[in-house]
Amino acid sequence: MKKILLVEDDPNLGLLLQDYLQLKGKFDVELCKDGEEGLRAFTKQEYDLIILDVMMPKKDGFTLGKEIRKINPGVPIIFATAKAMIEDKTQAFNLGGDDYITKPFRIEELLLRINALLKRADKADKQTDDSPTQFTLGSYKFDYTTQLITRSDVNQKLSTKEAQLLRLLCLRKNEVLTREEALLNIWHDDNYFNGRSMDVFLSKIRKYLKDDPSVEIINVHGKGYKLLIN
């Protein structure tokens, strides 16, 4: 049985979602009423998926999502909130959110989104890939399995999506990696918000590699990106 952490400060909505997901989705759902309680629960056990309200007392959902990402870069996170501005959605995806649903929403739609994310996560876990996982980038060493970039015994830990993006660039070294290919491989959706999120991750990767001028990630106008190693 998949385990879900639901953090929602509205007690009526929280109980409704918990009951529905346990009954219809056959999930084990733990309900927390604020961000601090949610963080305590997350640090005590593992969850297969996280659902976070954004506007909560003590600790808001964006702050909690950021803290969860530091602990577990890979667990799927859905933000559920009445905030519908593009800036809010962009922030959610930039923090590492996997989905964003605006209140009010149909519970059936939330269940569909949950099932899609869990199916994607299971597929990624089971997928076998003979492609290399260790790469030399000038004076850097990149290990996809450990998600580490190493240079002169200094390690830089990458998030899961940063590691996935850098690996795709490495596999296409000196060739164009299209935006569409990267988005569909990593986010499984090439929408605007995922594109903005990818731009943020790419900027971080460039900073990680900035001390070696022989390594460069360039924009290819209208197409995508190219990892150049001289």
PDB file of C-alpha atoms in Angstrom:
ATOM      1  CA  MET A   1       0.000   0.000   0.000  1.00  0.00           C
ATOM      2  CA  LYS A   2       1.398   3.380  -1.047  1.00  0.00           C
ATOM      3  CA  LYS A   3       1.842   5.889   1.767  1.00  0.00           C
ATOM      4  CA  ILE A   4       0.876   9.539   1.285  1.00  0.00           C
ATOM      5  CA  LEU A   5       1.613  12.518   3.527  1.00  0.00           C
ATOM      6  CA  LEU A   6      -1.203  15.091   3.313  1.00  0.00           C
ATOM      7  CA  VAL A   7      -0.562  18.477   4.934  1.00  0.00           C
ATOM      8  CA  GLU A   8      -3.740  20.590   4.977  1.00  0.00           C
ATOM      9  CA  ASP A   9      -4.802  23.148   7.602  1.00  0.00           C
ATOM     10  CA  ASP A  10      -8.525  23.058   6.727  1.00  0.00           C
ATOM     11  CA  PRO A  11      -9.759  20.216   8.972  1.00  0.00           C
ATOM     12  CA  ASN A  12     -12.904  19.529   6.947  1.00  0.00           C
ATOM     13  CA  LEU A  13     -11.099  19.384   3.603  1.00  0.00           C
ATOM     14  CA  GLY A  14      -8.221  17.421   5.116  1.00  0.00           C
ATOM     15  CA  LEU A  15     -10.496  14.712   6.514  1.00  0.00           C
ATOM     16  CA  LEU A  16     -12.490  14.589   3.275  1.00  0.00           C
ATOM     17  CA  LEU A  17      -9.343  14.083   1.199  1.00  0.00           C
ATOM     18  CA  GLN A  18      -7.924  11.548   3.634  1.00  0.00           C
ATOM     19  CA  ASP A  19     -11.108   9.466   3.668  1.00  0.00           C
ATOM     20  CA  TYR A  20     -11.533   9.574  -0.121  1.00  0.00           C
ATOM     21  CA  LEU A  21      -7.923   8.667  -0.927  1.00  0.00           C
ATOM     22  CA  GLN A  22      -7.962   5.814   1.576  1.00  0.00           C
ATOM     23  CA  LEU A  23     -11.300   4.479   0.315  1.00  0.00           C
ATOM     24  CA  LYS A  24     -11.004   5.035  -3.449  1.00  0.00           C
ATOM     25  CA  GLY A  25      -7.260   5.109  -3.920  1.00  0.00           C
ATOM     26  CA  LYS A  26      -6.439   2.387  -1.388  1.00  0.00           C
ATOM     27  CA  PHE A  27      -3.667   4.587   0.011  1.00  0.00           C
ATOM     28  CA  ASP A  28      -2.376   4.880   3.555  1.00  0.00           C
ATOM     29  CA  VAL A  29      -2.812   8.635   4.164  1.00  0.00           C
ATOM     30  CA  GLU A  30      -1.346  10.521   7.116  1.00  0.00           C
ATOM     31  CA  LEU A  31      -2.958  13.917   7.699  1.00  0.00           C
ATOM     32  CA  CYS A  32      -1.108  16.827   9.320  1.00  0.00           C
ATOM     33  CA  LYS A  33      -2.707  20.185  10.098  1.00  0.00           C
ATOM     34  CA  ASP A  34       0.252  22.556   9.622  1.00  0.00           C
ATOM     35  CA  GLY A  35       3.724  22.759   8.102  1.00  0.00           C
ATOM     36  CA  GLU A  36       5.676  22.074  11.265  1.00  0.00           C
ATOM     37  CA  GLU A  37       3.657  18.943  12.023  1.00  0.00           C
ATOM     38  CA  GLY A  38       4.109  17.883   8.403  1.00  0.00           C
ATOM     39  CA  LEU A  39       7.893  18.229   8.591  1.00  0.00           C
ATOM     40  CA  ARG A  40       8.044  16.204  11.817  1.00  0.00           C
ATOM     41  CA  ALA A  41       5.997  13.437  10.203  1.00  0.00           C
ATOM     42  CA  PHE A  42       8.165  13.432   7.072  1.00  0.00           C
ATOM     43  CA  THR A  43      11.397  13.069   9.030  1.00  0.00           C
ATOM     44  CA  LYS A  44      10.062  10.053  10.957  1.00  0.00           C
ATOM     45  CA  GLN A  45       9.176   7.771   8.041  1.00  0.00           C
ATOM     46  CA  GLU A  46       9.219   7.398   4.263  1.00  0.00           C
ATOM     47  CA  TYR A  47       6.336   8.399   2.003  1.00  0.00           C
ATOM     48  CA  ASP A  48       5.615   7.605  -1.629  1.00  0.00           C
ATOM     49  CA  LEU A  49       4.005  10.986  -2.339  1.00  0.00           C
ATOM     50  CA  ILE A  50       3.427  14.342  -0.618  1.00  0.00           C
ATOM     51  CA  ILE A  51       0.418  16.690  -0.938  1.00  0.00           C
ATOM     52  CA  LEU A  52       0.969  20.186   0.445  1.00  0.00           C
ATOM     53  CA  ASP A  53      -1.423  23.052   0.970  1.00  0.00           C
ATOM     54  CA  VAL A  54       0.457  26.318   0.436  1.00  0.00           C
ATOM     55  CA  MET A  55      -1.200  28.803   2.806  1.00  0.00           C
ATOM     56  CA  MET A  56      -0.767  27.213   6.245  1.00  0.00           C
ATOM     57  CA  PRO A  57       0.064  28.455   9.746  1.00  0.00           C
ATOM     58  CA  LYS A  58       3.507  28.037  11.347  1.00  0.00           C
ATOM     59  CA  LYS A  59       5.173  26.923   8.099  1.00  0.00           C
ATOM     60  CA  ASP A  60       3.754  27.516   4.604  1.00  0.00           C
ATOM     61  CA  GLY A  61       3.681  24.813   1.950  1.00  0.00           C
ATOM     62  CA  PHE A  62       6.424  26.317  -0.220  1.00  0.00           C
ATOM     63  CA  THR A  63       8.817  26.455   2.737  1.00  0.00           C
ATOM     64  CA  LEU A  64       7.915  22.904   3.726  1.00  0.00           C
ATOM     65  CA  GLY A  65       8.330  21.689   0.159  1.00  0.00           C
ATOM     66  CA  LYS A  66      11.799  23.229  -0.015  1.00  0.00           C
ATOM     67  CA  GLU A  67      12.808  21.532   3.243  1.00  0.00           C
ATOM     68  CA  ILE A  68      11.424  18.190   2.066  1.00  0.00           C
ATOM     69  CA  ARG A  69      13.414  18.498  -1.169  1.00  0.00           C
ATOM     70  CA  LYS A  70      16.630  18.913   0.832  1.00  0.00           C
ATOM     71  CA  ILE A  71      15.901  15.645   2.638  1.00  0.00           C
ATOM     72  CA  ASN A  72      14.523  13.673  -0.299  1.00  0.00           C
ATOM     73  CA  PRO A  73      15.118  15.094  -3.809  1.00  0.00           C
ATOM     74  CA  GLY A  74      12.993  12.434  -5.498  1.00  0.00           C
ATOM     75  CA  VAL A  75       9.693  12.034  -3.640  1.00  0.00           C
ATOM     76  CA  PRO A  76       6.770  13.350  -5.762  1.00  0.00           C
ATOM     77  CA  ILE A  77       5.190  16.559  -4.404  1.00  0.00           C
ATOM     78  CA  ILE A  78       1.797  18.010  -5.335  1.00  0.00           C
ATOM     79  CA  PHE A  79       0.975  21.570  -4.247  1.00  0.00           C
ATOM     80  CA  ALA A  80      -2.766  22.114  -3.667  1.00  0.00           C
ATOM     81  CA  THR A  81      -3.763  25.736  -3.150  1.00  0.00           C
ATOM     82  CA  ALA A  82      -6.171  28.546  -3.955  1.00  0.00           C
ATOM     83  CA  LYS A  83      -3.243  30.649  -5.221  1.00  0.00           C
ATOM     84  CA  ALA A  84      -3.615  30.640  -9.011  1.00  0.00           C
ATOM     85  CA  MET A  85      -1.140  33.315 -10.142  1.00  0.00           C
ATOM     86  CA  ILE A  86       1.506  32.273 -12.667  1.00  0.00           C
ATOM     87  CA  GLU A  87       4.191  33.457 -10.238  1.00  0.00           C
ATOM     88  CA  ASP A  88       2.895  31.042  -7.581  1.00  0.00           C
ATOM     89  CA  LYS A  89       2.884  28.121 -10.005  1.00  0.00           C
ATOM     90  CA  THR A  90       6.374  28.999 -11.207  1.00  0.00           C
ATOM     91  CA  GLN A  91       7.621  29.111  -7.612  1.00  0.00           C
ATOM     92  CA  ALA A  92       6.068  25.714  -6.916  1.00  0.00           C
ATOM     93  CA  PHE A  93       7.822  24.070  -9.853  1.00  0.00           C
ATOM     94  CA  ASN A  94      11.113  25.867  -9.175  1.00  0.00           C
ATOM     95  CA  LEU A  95      11.047  24.466  -5.636  1.00  0.00           C
ATOM     96  CA  GLY A  96      10.901  20.976  -7.120  1.00  0.00           C
ATOM     97  CA  GLY A  97       7.155  20.407  -7.162  1.00  0.00           C
ATOM     98  CA  ASP A  98       5.933  17.746  -9.571  1.00  0.00           C
ATOM     99  CA  ASP A  99       2.359  19.000  -9.912  1.00  0.00           C
ATOM    100  CA  TYR A 100       0.138  21.926  -8.894  1.00  0.00           C
ATOM    101  CA  ILE A 101      -3.631  21.792  -8.510  1.00  0.00           C
ATOM    102  CA  THR A 102      -5.749  24.888  -7.856  1.00  0.00           C
ATOM    103  CA  LYS A 103      -8.566  24.949  -5.311  1.00  0.00           C
ATOM    104  CA  PRO A 104     -11.419  24.329  -5.615  1.00  0.00           C
ATOM    105  CA  PHE A 105     -10.750  21.054  -7.432  1.00  0.00           C
ATOM    106  CA  ARG A 106     -12.545  17.774  -7.958  1.00  0.00           C
ATOM    107  CA  ILE A 107     -11.156  15.046  -5.735  1.00  0.00           C
ATOM    108  CA  GLU A 108     -11.364  12.663  -8.682  1.00  0.00           C
ATOM    109  CA  GLU A 109      -8.906  14.872 -10.571  1.00  0.00           C
ATOM    110  CA  LEU A 110      -6.501  14.853  -7.623  1.00  0.00           C
ATOM    111  CA  LEU A 111      -6.657  11.055  -7.548  1.00  0.00           C
ATOM    112  CA  LEU A 112      -5.854  10.902 -11.275  1.00  0.00           C
ATOM    113  CA  ARG A 113      -2.831  13.151 -10.766  1.00  0.00           C
ATOM    114  CA  ILE A 114      -1.640  11.067  -7.811  1.00  0.00           C
ATOM    115  CA  ASN A 115      -1.913   7.833  -9.779  1.00  0.00           C
ATOM    116  CA  ALA A 116      -0.045   9.358 -12.732  1.00  0.00           C
ATOM    117  CA  LEU A 117       2.841  10.523 -10.532  1.00  0.00           C
ATOM    118  CA  LEU A 118       3.091   7.205  -8.682  1.00  0.00           C
ATOM    119  CA  LYS A 119       3.018   5.272 -11.955  1.00  0.00           C
ATOM    120  CA  ARG A 120       5.795   7.457 -13.310  1.00  0.00           C
ATOM    121  CA  ALA A 121       7.867   6.992 -10.143  1.00  0.00           C
ATOM    122  CA  ASP A 122       7.405   3.201 -10.220  1.00  0.00           C
ATOM    123  CA  LYS A 123       8.416   3.089 -13.868  1.00  0.00           C
ATOM    124  CA  ALA A 124      11.568   5.085 -13.141  1.00  0.00           C
ATOM    125  CA  ASP A 125      12.479   2.763 -10.262  1.00  0.00           C
ATOM    126  CA  LYS A 126      12.043  -0.355 -12.376  1.00  0.00           C
ATOM    127  CA  GLN A 127      13.585   0.964 -15.565  1.00  0.00           C
ATOM    128  CA  THR A 128      16.907  -0.618 -16.473  1.00  0.00           C
ATOM    129  CA  ASP A 129      19.313   1.450 -18.496  1.00  0.00           C
ATOM    130  CA  ASP A 130      22.679   0.323 -19.882  1.00  0.00           C
ATOM    131  CA  SER A 131      23.788   3.911 -20.479  1.00  0.00           C
ATOM    132  CA  PRO A 132      26.849   5.060 -18.518  1.00  0.00           C
ATOM    133  CA  THR A 133      26.400   6.667 -15.115  1.00  0.00           C
ATOM    134  CA  GLN A 134      29.893   8.133 -14.628  1.00  0.00           C
ATOM    135  CA  PHE A 135      31.262  10.972 -16.728  1.00  0.00           C
ATOM    136  CA  THR A 136      34.406  13.099 -16.985  1.00  0.00           C
ATOM    137  CA  LEU A 137      33.735  16.772 -17.658  1.00  0.00           C
ATOM    138  CA  GLY A 138      37.110  18.461 -17.966  1.00  0.00           C
ATOM    139  CA  SER A 139      38.483  18.540 -14.420  1.00  0.00           C
ATOM    140  CA  TYR A 140      35.136  17.420 -12.980  1.00  0.00           C
ATOM    141  CA  LYS A 141      33.838  13.913 -12.343  1.00  0.00           C
ATOM    142  CA  PHE A 142      30.086  13.402 -12.398  1.00  0.00           C
ATOM    143  CA  ASP A 143      28.518  10.293 -10.836  1.00  0.00           C
ATOM    144  CA  TYR A 144      24.849  10.059 -11.734  1.00  0.00           C
ATOM    145  CA  THR A 145      24.176   7.254  -9.244  1.00  0.00           C
ATOM    146  CA  THR A 146      25.390   9.237  -6.231  1.00  0.00           C
ATOM    147  CA  GLN A 147      24.329  12.573  -7.784  1.00  0.00           C
ATOM    148  CA  LEU A 148      27.752  14.078  -7.095  1.00  0.00           C
ATOM    149  CA  ILE A 149      30.050  16.388  -9.044  1.00  0.00           C
ATOM    150  CA  THR A 150      33.624  16.107  -7.781  1.00  0.00           C
ATOM    151  CA  ARG A 151      36.640  18.338  -8.427  1.00  0.00           C
ATOM    152  CA  SER A 152      39.847  18.355  -6.374  1.00  0.00           C
ATOM    153  CA  ASP A 153      38.158  16.316  -3.634  1.00  0.00           C
ATOM    154  CA  VAL A 154      35.352  18.881  -3.372  1.00  0.00           C
ATOM    155  CA  ASN A 155      31.872  17.379  -3.784  1.00  0.00           C
ATOM    156  CA  GLN A 156      28.737  19.133  -5.005  1.00  0.00           C
ATOM    157  CA  LYS A 157      25.497  17.251  -4.328  1.00  0.00           C
ATOM    158  CA  LEU A 158      22.864  17.568  -7.048  1.00  0.00           C
ATOM    159  CA  SER A 159      19.121  17.303  -6.767  1.00  0.00           C
ATOM    160  CA  THR A 160      17.488  14.441  -8.656  1.00  0.00           C
ATOM    161  CA  LYS A 161      16.325  16.664 -11.518  1.00  0.00           C
ATOM    162  CA  GLU A 162      19.698  18.424 -11.737  1.00  0.00           C
ATOM    163  CA  ALA A 163      21.389  15.027 -12.002  1.00  0.00           C
ATOM    164  CA  GLN A 164      18.909  13.832 -14.627  1.00  0.00           C
ATOM    165  CA  LEU A 165      19.411  16.964 -16.704  1.00  0.00           C
ATOM    166  CA  LEU A 166      23.207  16.857 -16.498  1.00  0.00           C
ATOM    167  CA  ARG A 167      23.197  13.175 -17.426  1.00  0.00           C
ATOM    168  CA  LEU A 168      21.143  13.874 -20.558  1.00  0.00           C
ATOM    169  CA  LEU A 169      23.609  16.611 -21.504  1.00  0.00           C
ATOM    170  CA  CYS A 170      26.527  14.225 -20.933  1.00  0.00           C
ATOM    171  CA  LEU A 171      24.922  11.526 -23.081  1.00  0.00           C
ATOM    172  CA  ARG A 172      24.548  14.144 -25.858  1.00  0.00           C
ATOM    173  CA  LYS A 173      28.008  15.674 -25.326  1.00  0.00           C
ATOM    174  CA  ASN A 174      28.875  18.112 -28.129  1.00  0.00           C
ATOM    175  CA  GLU A 175      25.426  17.502 -29.611  1.00  0.00           C
ATOM    176  CA  VAL A 176      22.151  19.409 -29.248  1.00  0.00           C
ATOM    177  CA  LEU A 177      19.803  18.315 -26.477  1.00  0.00           C
ATOM    178  CA  THR A 178      16.418  19.750 -27.417  1.00  0.00           C
ATOM    179  CA  ARG A 179      14.234  21.413 -24.786  1.00  0.00           C
ATOM    180  CA  GLU A 180      11.384  19.108 -25.703  1.00  0.00           C
ATOM    181  CA  GLU A 181      13.478  15.964 -25.228  1.00  0.00           C
ATOM    182  CA  ALA A 182      14.770  17.122 -21.853  1.00  0.00           C
ATOM    183  CA  LEU A 183      11.329  18.128 -20.587  1.00  0.00           C
ATOM    184  CA  LEU A 184       9.635  14.937 -21.738  1.00  0.00           C
ATOM    185  CA  ASN A 185      12.415  12.723 -20.350  1.00  0.00           C
ATOM    186  CA  ILE A 186      12.560  14.364 -16.927  1.00  0.00           C
ATOM    187  CA  TRP A 187       9.193  16.075 -16.333  1.00  0.00           C
ATOM    188  CA  HIS A 188       7.156  14.006 -18.826  1.00  0.00           C
ATOM    189  CA  ASP A 189       5.427  17.227 -19.880  1.00  0.00           C
ATOM    190  CA  ASP A 190       6.842  20.141 -21.887  1.00  0.00           C
ATOM    191  CA  ASN A 191       4.519  22.813 -20.493  1.00  0.00           C
ATOM    192  CA  TYR A 192       5.549  26.390 -19.704  1.00  0.00           C
ATOM    193  CA  PHE A 193       5.985  25.903 -15.958  1.00  0.00           C
ATOM    194  CA  ASN A 194       8.224  22.858 -16.358  1.00  0.00           C
ATOM    195  CA  GLY A 195      10.267  24.821 -18.882  1.00  0.00           C
ATOM    196  CA  ARG A 196      10.811  27.621 -16.372  1.00  0.00           C
ATOM    197  CA  SER A 197      11.777  25.061 -13.750  1.00  0.00           C
ATOM    198  CA  MET A 198      14.310  23.472 -16.105  1.00  0.00           C
ATOM    199  CA  ASP A 199      15.878  26.877 -16.797  1.00  0.00           C
ATOM    200  CA  VAL A 200      16.485  27.306 -13.067  1.00  0.00           C
ATOM    201  CA  PHE A 201      18.121  23.872 -12.767  1.00  0.00           C
ATOM    202  CA  LEU A 202      20.286  24.566 -15.824  1.00  0.00           C
ATOM    203  CA  SER A 203      21.517  27.829 -14.287  1.00  0.00           C
ATOM    204  CA  LYS A 204      22.531  25.939 -11.149  1.00  0.00           C
ATOM    205  CA  ILE A 205      24.409  23.296 -13.168  1.00  0.00           C
ATOM    206  CA  ARG A 206      26.328  26.025 -15.001  1.00  0.00           C
ATOM    207  CA  LYS A 207      27.393  27.488 -11.642  1.00  0.00           C
ATOM    208  CA  TYR A 208      28.578  24.075 -10.454  1.00  0.00           C
ATOM    209  CA  LEU A 209      30.841  23.776 -13.529  1.00  0.00           C
ATOM    210  CA  LYS A 210      31.983  27.408 -13.801  1.00  0.00           C
ATOM    211  CA  ASP A 211      35.529  26.902 -12.457  1.00  0.00           C
ATOM    212  CA  ASP A 212      36.663  24.947 -15.519  1.00  0.00           C
ATOM    213  CA  PRO A 213      36.548  27.112 -18.675  1.00  0.00           C
ATOM    214  CA  SER A 214      36.886  24.043 -20.892  1.00  0.00           C
ATOM    215  CA  VAL A 215      33.375  22.945 -19.853  1.00  0.00           C
ATOM    216  CA  GLU A 216      30.472  24.991 -21.175  1.00  0.00           C
ATOM    217  CA  ILE A 217      26.717  24.571 -21.592  1.00  0.00           C
ATOM    218  CA  ILE A 218      25.510  26.807 -24.396  1.00  0.00           C
ATOM    219  CA  ASN A 219      22.034  27.731 -25.614  1.00  0.00           C
ATOM    220  CA  VAL A 220      21.250  26.716 -29.172  1.00  0.00           C
ATOM    221  CA  HIS A 221      18.660  29.253 -30.295  1.00  0.00           C
ATOM    222  CA  GLY A 222      15.287  27.757 -31.057  1.00  0.00           C
ATOM    223  CA  LYS A 223      16.454  24.225 -30.313  1.00  0.00           C
ATOM    224  CA  GLY A 224      17.906  23.548 -26.892  1.00  0.00           C
ATOM    225  CA  TYR A 225      21.306  23.163 -25.274  1.00  0.00           C
ATOM    226  CA  LYS A 226      24.730  21.734 -25.984  1.00  0.00           C
ATOM    227  CA  LEU A 227      27.387  20.549 -23.516  1.00  0.00           C
ATOM    228  CA  LEU A 228      30.790  21.483 -24.935  1.00  0.00           C
ATOM    229  CA  ILE A 229      34.008  20.018 -23.560  1.00  0.00           C
ATOM    230  CA  ASN A 230      37.208  21.320 -25.137  1.00  0.00           C
TER     231      ASN A 230
END
